Amino acid sequence: MKTKMFKPTVLALSLFAAGASFAGEIEVLHWWTSGGEAKAASALKLTLQQKGDRWKDFAVAGGGGDSAMTVLKSRVVSGNAPSAAQIKGPSIQEWAQEGVLANMDDVAKAEKWDESLPKVVSDIMKYKGHYVAVPVNVHRVNWLWANPEVFKKAGVKVPTTWDEFFTAAEALKKAGVTPVAHGGQNWQDFTTFEAVALGVGGTDFYKKALVQRDAATLSSPTMEKVLTTFKKVKDYTDKNAPGRDWNLATAMVINGQAGMQIMGDWAKGEFLAAGKTPGKDFVCVPAPGTDKAYTFNVDSFAMFKLKDKANIEAQKHLAAAIMAPQFQEVFNLNKGSIPVRLNMPMDKFDDCAKTSSKDFVATSKSGALLPSIAHGMAVPSAAEGAMKDAVSQFWNDDKMTAKDAMAKIASAAKAQ
Ligand code: BGC
């Protein structure tokens, strides 16, 4: 029975290709609604349609996915789960514990996922040793995106240390542009915060303070320095930053209204969708002080238990398609990320992706490959949410001291 599913006959294949009536429906929850993201999402849709399945888009706008997760919860609670949902990191385990995720071991075995994935990734996709989710890509989060033309006008170089960052920011301000394009939403605040924590505190600090949530490290002088540096970044953002979507912040760098943005490489998808060329119209450099480290964010789809046979079959098509080399290439060329599959040719990818790929391998050996907290890869969702709120409170409240913030973050980190 199971073998049949993966070795369809020629007749079955042609019926699928012709969009035969028994094709299943695939409803996929995601939050890929910006220019670059939508292009990548449509590559997924097309792949499935080519297999004869019906794609039902379930897009919930909102960078970072907070709104999507709220909608997902209410759908699952009412017994109406989609086929697949963009769920990442420890949340996969949380959903699996609820007993609502489907076992994908048969697809994984047939498609050799264990052999094709880095262990750090396949471990995240499994619950009690069984695959319940499929990874799409690897995003690097600790990037700085800059408009070289704007930097040239201001007469400064793109920064590689935090000292250089503030020197550049001053010069950009004097030149009349917004130095740092930022969107004041808690996941964006935390994306900046974790980049500062890594750049100022280093790899061991990042692990101890933010991943292991060690109380002493969270109350250390290094943490105070991190928070003070983080808050200083705010001086170089504009007054319209609160609430701004990340892609609108990227647009400010694209059109020269701002000099730089700290953001994961989904931002590259926006530059590319706007017809910009990497290395010429925009540059990517690791966030200041973080070139020897890599904060990763793996997008993945968790598969929900379904009842309808044709839909279950279509769900397996989706799982197999996501990991197929051709899809991994097309999708990631649009998304700004790199393929999650090992040993993929990188010749069609640009230099930002090539650097990301090289650094992913190097840091996985050096111990500096780190999960992003801001993007749901490191800590239980309750702690993540509480820590994000505490960091954003400090960012927004100019009366709050770094010491007060340290106490708030340390207490938030205890949430389970
Ligand atoms: C996701 C990306 C997405 C970004 C902005 C991240 O958490 O992993 O796929 O592009 O949020 O929405």
XYZ file of N, CA and C in Angstrom, residues 138-371:
702
model
N 17.372 27.358 4.545
C 18.098 27.904 5.702
C 18.248 29.405 5.466
N 17.670 30.195 6.354
C 17.875 31.640 6.326
C 18.984 31.973 7.314
N 19.880 32.894 6.913
C 20.820 33.432 7.881
C 20.197 34.712 8.404
N 20.200 34.881 9.715
C 19.538 36.052 10.283
C 20.528 37.200 10.514
N 21.767 36.876 10.885
C 22.707 37.960 11.252
C 23.371 38.624 10.040
N 22.551 39.353 9.306
C 23.040 40.117 8.144
C 22.795 41.613 8.343
N 23.621 42.383 7.660
C 23.370 43.819 7.516
C 23.289 44.112 6.020
N 22.226 44.792 5.621
C 22.001 45.133 4.205
C 22.275 46.608 4.039
N 23.043 46.961 3.018
C 23.397 48.373 2.878
C 23.277 48.833 1.440
N 22.997 50.125 1.296
C 22.942 50.765 -0.023
C 24.303 51.452 -0.250
N 25.155 50.885 -1.119
C 26.531 51.390 -1.263
C 26.605 52.831 -1.779
N 25.642 53.205 -2.590
C 25.568 54.554 -3.155
C 25.410 55.580 -2.019
N 24.516 55.257 -1.099
C 24.245 56.141 0.038
C 25.478 56.240 0.938
N 26.131 55.110 1.145
C 27.352 55.117 1.960
C 28.435 55.962 1.289
N 28.516 55.861 -0.028
C 29.531 56.608 -0.774
C 29.297 58.111 -0.600
N 28.040 58.499 -0.722
C 27.690 59.925 -0.554
C 28.050 60.423 0.835
N 27.848 59.556 1.837
C 28.149 59.958 3.215
C 29.643 59.850 3.528
N 30.393 59.238 2.613
C 31.840 59.127 2.766
C 32.284 58.150 3.842
N 31.492 57.102 4.054
C 31.883 56.083 5.054
C 31.798 54.686 4.453
N 32.489 53.762 5.140
C 32.424 52.384 4.628
C 31.385 51.570 5.406
N 30.928 50.521 4.759
C 29.936 49.643 5.386
C 30.590 48.995 6.613
N 29.950 49.105 7.790
C 30.605 48.680 9.042
C 30.738 47.177 9.231
N 31.835 46.810 9.898
C 32.002 45.394 10.261
C 32.116 45.228 11.786
N 32.222 46.354 12.511
C 32.238 46.293 13.988
C 31.175 47.267 14.489
N 30.841 47.167 15.777
C 29.820 48.085 16.303
C 30.347 49.512 16.382
N 31.664 49.679 16.620
C 32.221 51.046 16.606
C 32.044 51.662 15.225
N 32.402 50.871 14.217
C 32.247 51.370 12.832
C 30.778 51.641 12.502
N 29.905 50.815 13.081
C 28.472 50.967 12.829
C 28.010 52.361 13.274
N 28.432 52.766 14.485
C 27.961 54.065 14.995
C 28.649 55.235 14.283
N 29.906 55.033 13.859
C 30.582 56.081 13.074
C 29.831 56.273 11.749
N 29.503 55.146 11.118
C 28.781 55.213 9.841
C 27.406 55.850 10.038
N 26.728 55.446 11.120
C 25.381 55.961 11.371
C 25.407 57.482 11.537
N 26.406 57.991 12.246
C 26.556 59.457 12.425
C 26.727 60.135 11.075
N 27.598 59.562 10.250
C 27.875 60.170 8.939
C 26.635 60.148 8.047
N 25.894 59.061 8.103
C 24.679 58.958 7.285
C 23.650 59.993 7.742
N 23.575 60.164 9.049
C 22.636 61.148 9.613
C 22.997 62.545 9.093
N 24.285 62.870 9.150
C 24.752 64.189 8.675
C 24.458 64.375 7.195
N 24.508 63.245 6.454
C 24.245 63.320 5.007
C 22.746 63.424 4.710
N 21.929 63.408 5.759
C 20.485 63.653 5.574
C 19.654 62.414 5.269
N 20.210 61.216 5.484
C 19.379 60.016 5.289
C 19.134 59.344 6.637
N 18.105 58.481 6.667
C 17.871 57.696 7.880
C 18.972 56.640 7.931
N 19.795 56.642 8.986
C 20.895 55.668 9.001
C 20.411 54.221 9.010
N 19.442 53.934 9.923
C 19.013 52.541 10.090
C 17.525 52.411 9.770
N 17.207 51.592 8.760
C 15.801 51.328 8.438
C 15.305 50.278 9.420
N 14.276 50.639 10.170
C 13.782 49.699 11.177
C 12.265 49.702 11.211
N 11.710 48.560 11.542
C 10.271 48.462 11.767
C 10.067 48.084 13.220
N 9.392 48.942 13.965
C 9.185 48.681 15.391
C 8.094 47.662 15.638
N 8.421 46.404 15.467
C 7.526 45.293 15.827
C 8.401 44.370 16.657
N 7.812 43.644 17.583
C 8.712 42.996 18.555
C 9.676 41.990 17.944
N 9.271 41.298 16.865
C 10.220 40.334 16.276
C 11.361 41.065 15.561
N 11.059 42.275 15.036
C 12.137 43.029 14.373
C 13.083 43.617 15.419
N 12.501 44.110 16.526
C 13.353 44.618 17.611
C 14.300 43.499 18.065
N 13.744 42.290 18.188
C 14.575 41.188 18.702
C 15.607 40.727 17.671
N 15.274 40.865 16.396
C 16.248 40.514 15.346
C 17.480 41.408 15.498
N 17.248 42.689 15.772
C 18.367 43.610 16.008
C 19.060 43.253 17.325
N 18.239 43.002 18.358
C 18.805 42.706 19.675
C 19.730 41.490 19.643
N 19.292 40.418 18.978
C 20.146 39.214 19.003
C 21.411 39.406 18.177
N 21.332 40.271 17.146
C 22.546 40.575 16.370
C 23.548 41.336 17.247
N 23.030 42.276 18.040
C 23.901 43.036 18.947
C 24.478 42.096 20.016
N 23.617 41.221 20.560
C 24.074 40.291 21.604
C 25.220 39.426 21.091
N 25.101 38.971 19.850
C 26.136 38.118 19.262
C 27.403 38.924 18.951
N 27.214 40.115 18.411
C 28.360 40.942 18.018
C 29.123 41.502 19.208
N 28.389 41.906 20.226
C 29.028 42.528 21.394
C 29.451 41.449 22.406
N 28.582 40.463 22.604
C 28.852 39.457 23.647
C 29.634 38.248 23.165
N 29.535 37.923 21.875
C 30.225 36.744 21.340
C 29.365 35.492 21.422
N 29.901 34.430 20.803
C 29.154 33.172 20.661
C 28.775 32.538 22.008
N 29.743 32.472 22.937
C 29.442 31.798 24.212
C 28.395 32.557 25.007
N 28.516 33.882 24.977
C 27.526 34.705 25.677
C 26.137 34.461 25.087
N 26.059 34.482 23.763
C 24.771 34.291 23.070
C 24.128 32.979 23.521
N 24.959 31.922 23.507
C 24.420 30.599 23.870
C 23.928 30.572 25.309
N 24.824 31.083 26.206
C 24.492 30.994 27.638
C 23.310 31.880 28.002
N 23.369 33.126 27.513
C 22.344 34.088 27.928
C 21.010 33.810 27.245
N 21.042 33.645 25.929
C 19.772 33.637 25.208
C 19.243 32.250 24.885
N 20.125 31.285 24.643
C 19.631 29.947 24.313
C 19.397 29.147 25.599
N 20.456 29.115 26.461
C 20.280 28.361 27.722
C 19.537 29.185 28.776
N 19.440 30.463 28.571
C 18.740 31.397 29.461
C 19.260 31.296 30.894
N 20.592 31.327 30.978
C 21.268 31.238 32.276
C 21.104 32.562 33.034
N 20.534 32.478 34.224
C 20.166 33.687 34.973
C 21.368 34.597 35.242
N 22.512 34.009 35.606
C 23.693 34.828 35.932
C 24.182 35.581 34.686
N 24.194 34.893 33.540
C 24.675 35.540 32.310
C 23.708 36.647 31.876
N 22.425 36.409 32.113
C 21.428 37.420 31.749
C 21.526 38.658 32.645
N 22.214 38.528 33.772
C 22.353 39.681 34.677
C 23.799 40.170 34.715
N 24.609 39.755 33.747
C 26.045 40.078 33.769
C 26.331 41.462 33.190
N 27.528 42.007 33.463
C 27.914 43.290 32.853
C 27.884 43.226 31.319
N 28.173 42.041 30.749
C 28.119 41.922 29.273
C 26.695 42.179 28.785
N 25.716 41.638 29.525
C 24.310 41.836 29.138
C 23.978 43.331 29.191
N 24.516 44.012 30.187
C 24.239 45.446 30.304
C 24.832 46.195 29.096
N 26.039 45.784 28.716
C 26.687 46.424 27.560
C 25.895 46.153 26.272
N 25.406 44.923 26.153
C 24.605 44.559 24.980
C 23.365 45.462 24.907
N 22.690 45.592 26.048
C 21.450 46.376 26.059
C 21.710 47.851 25.758
N 22.816 48.375 26.298
C 23.130 49.784 26.057
C 23.437 50.016 24.567
N 24.175 49.077 23.993
C 24.511 49.200 22.561
C 23.244 49.101 21.712
N 22.397 48.140 22.061
C 21.127 47.928 21.344
C 20.296 49.206 21.349
N 20.187 49.816 22.517
C 19.343 51.011 22.640
C 19.906 52.177 21.834
N 21.242 52.202 21.735
C 21.882 53.281 20.970
C 21.491 53.216 19.479
N 21.211 52.004 19.007
C 20.821 51.846 17.591
C 19.551 52.661 17.311
N 18.668 52.708 18.328
C 17.378 53.391 18.140
C 17.557 54.862 17.755
N 18.642 55.494 18.277
C 18.891 56.904 17.950
C 19.022 57.139 16.447
N 19.312 56.078 15.719
C 19.556 56.242 14.283
C 18.410 55.717 13.418
N 17.265 55.468 14.062
C 16.067 55.073 13.294
C 15.179 56.314 13.147
N 14.186 56.259 12.284
C 13.330 57.443 12.080
C 12.086 57.384 12.958
N 11.373 58.515 13.020
C 10.225 58.583 13.933
C 9.029 57.751 13.444
N 9.050 57.345 12.179
C 7.945 56.514 11.683
C 8.196 55.018 11.823
N 9.275 54.680 12.495
C 9.612 53.247 12.624
C 8.558 52.405 13.354
N 7.926 52.934 14.432
C 6.986 52.072 15.169
C 5.932 51.430 14.265
N 5.818 50.112 14.359
C 4.790 49.382 13.619
C 5.099 49.101 12.159
N 6.181 49.664 11.640
C 6.452 49.511 10.194
C 6.776 48.052 9.846
N 6.247 47.577 8.705
C 6.570 46.220 8.254
C 8.017 46.156 7.774
N 8.614 44.979 7.944
C 10.038 44.812 7.625
C 10.346 45.108 6.164
N 9.402 44.725 5.263
C 9.692 44.910 3.834
C 9.634 46.387 3.451
N 8.871 47.177 4.213
C 8.851 48.619 3.949
C 10.163 49.243 4.432
N 10.724 48.671 5.491
C 12.044 49.122 5.947
C 13.091 48.775 4.880
N 12.985 47.568 4.327
C 13.929 47.189 3.256
C 13.789 48.149 2.070
N 12.544 48.515 1.765
C 12.304 49.438 0.635
C 13.035 50.764 0.848
N 13.158 51.188 2.100
C 13.864 52.449 2.379
C 15.343 52.339 1.992
N 15.921 51.159 2.182
C 17.328 50.959 1.780
C 17.395 50.854 0.249
N 16.420 50.168 -0.325
C 16.397 50.007 -1.787
C 16.338 51.376 -2.480
N 15.472 52.280 -1.967
C 15.328 53.552 -2.682
C 16.232 54.674 -2.149
N 17.152 54.319 -1.266
C 18.153 55.299 -0.833
C 17.693 56.266 0.244
N 16.500 56.002 0.786
C 15.994 56.833 1.887
C 16.724 56.501 3.197
N 17.221 55.265 3.266
C 17.972 54.825 4.449
C 19.265 54.149 4.002
N 20.232 54.083 4.954
C 21.527 53.511 4.602
C 21.600 52.002 4.762
N 21.038 51.500 5.879
C 21.231 50.060 6.161
C 20.088 49.486 6.975
N 20.016 48.162 6.962
C 18.993 47.442 7.737
C 19.609 46.162 8.288
N 19.312 45.867 9.550
C 19.727 44.580 10.125
C 18.536 43.651 9.962
N 18.720 42.608 9.166
C 17.577 41.728 8.874
C 18.085 40.420 8.282
N 17.310 39.362 8.426
C 17.647 38.080 7.819
C 17.579 38.157 6.299
N 18.036 37.086 5.630
C 18.189 37.233 4.176
C 16.911 37.085 3.361
N 15.744 37.028 4.037
C 14.505 37.226 3.273
C 14.485 38.654 2.723
N 15.267 39.566 3.348
C 15.373 40.932 2.810
C 15.967 40.911 1.410
N 16.864 39.950 1.168
C 17.461 39.873 -0.178
C 16.387 39.594 -1.229
N 15.380 38.801 -0.836
C 14.262 38.537 -1.738
C 13.595 39.825 -2.202
N 13.552 40.830 -1.321
C 12.930 42.116 -1.677
C 13.805 42.889 -2.658
N 15.121 42.921 -2.379
C 16.041 43.603 -3.302
C 15.942 42.961 -4.692
N 15.934 41.629 -4.721
C 15.902 40.929 -6.009
C 14.575 41.170 -6.728
N 13.471 41.109 -5.959
C 12.158 41.337 -6.580
C 12.064 42.752 -7.140
N 12.855 43.689 -6.570
C 12.852 45.075 -7.069
C 13.862 45.240 -8.214
N 14.426 44.130 -8.671
C 15.339 44.163 -9.821
C 16.747 44.640 -9.468
N 17.112 44.587 -8.197
C 18.438 45.073 -7.780
C 19.475 43.946 -7.827
N 20.721 44.358 -8.074
C 21.809 43.387 -8.207
C 22.690 43.392 -6.963
N 22.902 42.199 -6.384
C 23.780 42.136 -5.204
C 25.217 42.504 -5.560
N 25.875 43.232 -4.667
C 27.261 43.634 -4.908
C 27.344 44.936 -5.676
N 26.234 45.337 -6.309
C 26.224 46.575 -7.079
C 25.215 47.560 -6.465
N 23.943 47.177 -6.494
C 22.902 48.069 -5.954
C 22.743 47.923 -4.444
N 23.124 46.775 -3.936
C 23.059 46.558 -2.476
C 24.164 45.595 -2.069
N 24.571 45.695 -0.818
C 25.577 44.746 -0.331
C 25.073 44.048 0.932
N 25.573 42.831 1.123
C 25.256 42.080 2.339
C 26.566 41.845 3.076
N 26.592 42.149 4.351
C 27.747 41.798 5.186
C 27.181 41.224 6.494
N 27.936 40.323 7.143
C 27.441 39.850 8.436
C 27.219 41.045 9.369
N 26.221 40.972 10.224
C 25.965 42.059 11.183
C 27.259 42.315 11.960
N 27.503 43.578 12.380
C 28.776 43.932 13.003
C 29.264 42.921 14.052
N 30.528 42.552 13.923
C 31.147 41.662 14.910
C 30.686 40.218 14.868
N 29.920 39.823 13.833
C 29.372 38.452 13.838
C 29.826 37.613 12.639
N 30.935 38.030 11.998
C 31.288 37.310 10.761
C 31.741 35.874 10.988
N 32.111 35.540 12.216
C 32.548 34.150 12.481
C 31.401 33.311 13.038
N 30.220 33.881 13.069
C 29.072 33.142 13.629
C 27.899 33.192 12.655
N 26.897 32.383 12.950
C 25.774 32.253 12.012
C 24.517 31.986 12.827
N 23.562 32.917 12.804
C 22.284 32.608 13.442
C 21.347 32.066 12.369
N 20.877 30.858 12.593
C 20.069 30.221 11.541
C 18.576 30.220 11.859
N 17.816 30.177 10.780
C 16.368 30.164 10.837
C 15.894 29.261 9.703
N 15.411 28.104 10.060
C 14.995 27.128 9.046
C 13.478 27.175 8.905
N 12.999 27.568 7.731
C 11.552 27.525 7.496
C 11.154 26.080 7.273
N 10.050 25.690 7.884
C 9.617 24.309 7.691
C 8.096 24.248 7.758
N 7.580 23.180 7.181
C 6.140 22.957 7.227
C 5.838 21.734 8.070
N 5.039 21.945 9.111
C 4.572 20.817 9.903
C 3.325 20.288 9.208
N 3.187 18.974 9.216
C 2.075 18.320 8.511
C 1.024 17.883 9.524
N -0.208 18.289 9.286
C -1.287 17.950 10.226
C -1.980 16.641 9.847
N -2.523 15.959 10.856
C -3.273 14.725 10.603
C -4.538 15.070 9.820
N -4.787 14.327 8.743
C -5.967 14.576 7.909
C -6.802 13.302 7.833
N -8.035 13.446 7.369
C -8.896 12.259 7.270
C -9.071 11.812 5.818
N -9.236 12.785 4.900
C -9.527 12.466 3.512
C -8.324 11.809 2.820
N -8.573 10.647 2.184
C -7.480 9.875 1.578
C -6.725 10.646 0.500
N -7.471 11.293 -0.389
C -6.828 12.030 -1.487
C -6.007 13.194 -0.930
N -6.508 13.801 0.137
C -5.773 14.919 0.735
C -4.499 14.435 1.443
N -4.592 13.241 2.013
C -3.402 12.670 2.662
C -2.331 12.408 1.601
N -2.782 11.878 0.477
C -1.865 11.611 -0.646
C -1.223 12.920 -1.129
N -2.056 13.955 -1.258
C -1.553 15.258 -1.718
C -0.551 15.832 -0.705
N -0.819 15.606 0.562
C 0.090 16.078 1.616
C 1.467 15.408 1.470
N 1.453 14.148 1.091
C 2.728 13.435 0.887
C 3.442 13.980 -0.348
N 2.661 14.331 -1.371
C 3.284 14.972 -2.550
C 3.998 16.246 -2.127
N 3.310 17.013 -1.281
C 3.888 18.280 -0.823
C 5.206 18.018 -0.094
N 5.171 17.052 0.816
C 6.373 16.749 1.600
C 7.528 16.352 0.689
N 7.236 15.480 -0.284
C 8.306 15.027 -1.187
C 8.789 16.184 -2.056
N 7.841 17.006 -2.529
C 8.200 18.109 -3.449
C 9.105 19.131 -2.770
N 8.831 19.435 -1.520
C 9.602 20.459 -0.809
C 11.086 20.095 -0.736
N 11.353 18.818 -0.571
C 12.752 18.393 -0.422
C 13.434 18.078 -1.759
N 12.678 18.093 -2.859
C 13.277 17.753 -4.160
C 14.289 18.826 -4.580
N 15.465 18.414 -5.112
C 16.523 19.366 -5.454
C 16.060 20.530 -6.330
N 15.235 20.219 -7.330
C 14.834 21.291 -8.259
C 14.025 22.380 -7.548
N 13.110 21.932 -6.700
C 12.309 22.897 -5.949
C 13.186 23.692 -4.985
N 14.077 23.013 -4.315
C 14.971 23.687 -3.364
C 15.731 24.827 -4.058
N 16.109 24.583 -5.313
C 16.846 25.623 -6.041
C 15.931 26.806 -6.391
N 14.820 26.518 -7.050
C 13.935 27.604 -7.509
C 13.419 28.423 -6.324
N 12.964 27.715 -5.303
C 12.386 28.404 -4.156
C 13.410 29.331 -3.503
N 14.585 28.795 -3.246
C 15.569 29.576 -2.493
C 16.195 30.704 -3.305
N 16.215 30.542 -4.624
C 16.695 31.655 -5.458
C 15.783 32.865 -5.265
N 14.501 32.620 -5.047
C 13.553 33.720 -4.847
C 13.476 34.192 -3.400
N 13.668 33.253 -2.487
C 13.399 33.560 -1.073
C 14.543 34.294 -0.384
N 15.756 34.197 -0.963
C 16.901 34.858 -0.327
C 17.681 33.918 0.573
N 17.139 32.734 0.790
C 17.769 31.736 1.661
C 18.632 30.793 0.840
N 19.164 29.741 1.487
C 19.915 28.722 0.750
C 19.202 27.377 0.915
N 19.450 26.446 -0.030
C 18.810 25.141 0.119
C 19.193 24.495 1.439
N 18.249 23.762 2.015
C 18.535 23.078 3.278
C 19.160 21.724 2.969
N 18.929 21.257 1.761
C 19.459 19.968 1.319
C 20.962 20.052 1.151
N 21.670 19.035 1.620
C 23.131 19.034 1.529
C 23.574 18.802 0.081
N 24.805 19.255 -0.193
C 25.449 19.003 -1.496
C 24.671 19.503 -2.705
N 23.997 20.622 -2.557
C 23.290 21.194 -3.709
C 24.262 22.099 -4.461
N 24.216 22.096 -5.800
C 25.078 23.024 -6.538
C 24.658 24.465 -6.250
N 25.629 25.353 -6.064
C 25.308 26.741 -5.713
C 25.613 27.689 -6.880
N 25.899 27.142 -8.063
C 26.354 28.017 -9.155
C 25.327 29.052 -9.598
N 24.044 28.774 -9.430
C 23.040 29.779 -9.846
C 22.823 30.849 -8.769
N 23.394 30.645 -7.593
C 23.155 31.565 -6.474
C 24.158 32.718 -6.471
N 23.770 33.839 -5.855
C 24.653 35.013 -5.803
C 25.658 34.887 -4.658
N 26.510 35.921 -4.534
C 27.581 35.843 -3.539
C 27.067 35.841 -2.096
N 25.939 36.519 -1.835
C 25.398 36.504 -0.455
C 25.045 35.064 -0.081
N 24.390 34.363 -1.005
C 23.994 32.975 -0.734
C 25.225 32.075 -0.633
N 26.207 32.344 -1.482
C 27.420 31.507 -1.436
C 28.137 31.694 -0.097
N 28.206 32.953 0.369
C 28.826 33.212 1.682
C 28.032 32.498 2.765
N 26.712 32.593 2.676
C 25.865 31.959 3.675
C 26.117 30.455 3.713
N 26.189 29.853 2.544
C 26.383 28.410 2.450
C 27.741 28.003 3.039
N 28.774 28.749 2.687
C 30.130 28.460 3.178
C 30.172 28.638 4.706
N 29.579 29.724 5.185
C 29.612 30.004 6.631
C 28.755 29.020 7.431
N 27.693 28.531 6.823
C 26.852 27.530 7.505
C 27.694 26.294 7.825
N 28.450 25.850 6.814
C 29.292 24.656 6.995
C 30.406 24.947 8.003
N 31.079 26.104 7.829
C 32.210 26.432 8.711
C 31.749 26.553 10.167
N 30.636 27.234 10.398
C 30.199 27.440 11.784
C 29.623 26.159 12.398
N 29.124 25.255 11.539
C 28.624 23.999 12.117
C 29.808 23.193 12.648
N 30.998 23.445 12.101
C 32.195 22.746 12.614
C 32.793 23.488 13.814
N 32.735 24.830 13.788
C 33.406 25.606 14.848
C 32.556 25.744 16.115
N 31.277 25.420 16.027
C 30.398 25.570 17.198
C 29.712 26.933 17.234
N 29.878 27.715 16.156
C 29.260 29.049 16.133
C 27.996 29.093 15.267
N 27.417 27.914 15.016
C 26.134 27.853 14.318
C 25.058 27.900 15.395
N 24.306 29.001 15.420
C 23.422 29.264 16.556
C 21.978 29.449 16.116
N 21.034 28.939 16.892
C 19.634 29.139 16.524
C 19.173 30.571 16.808
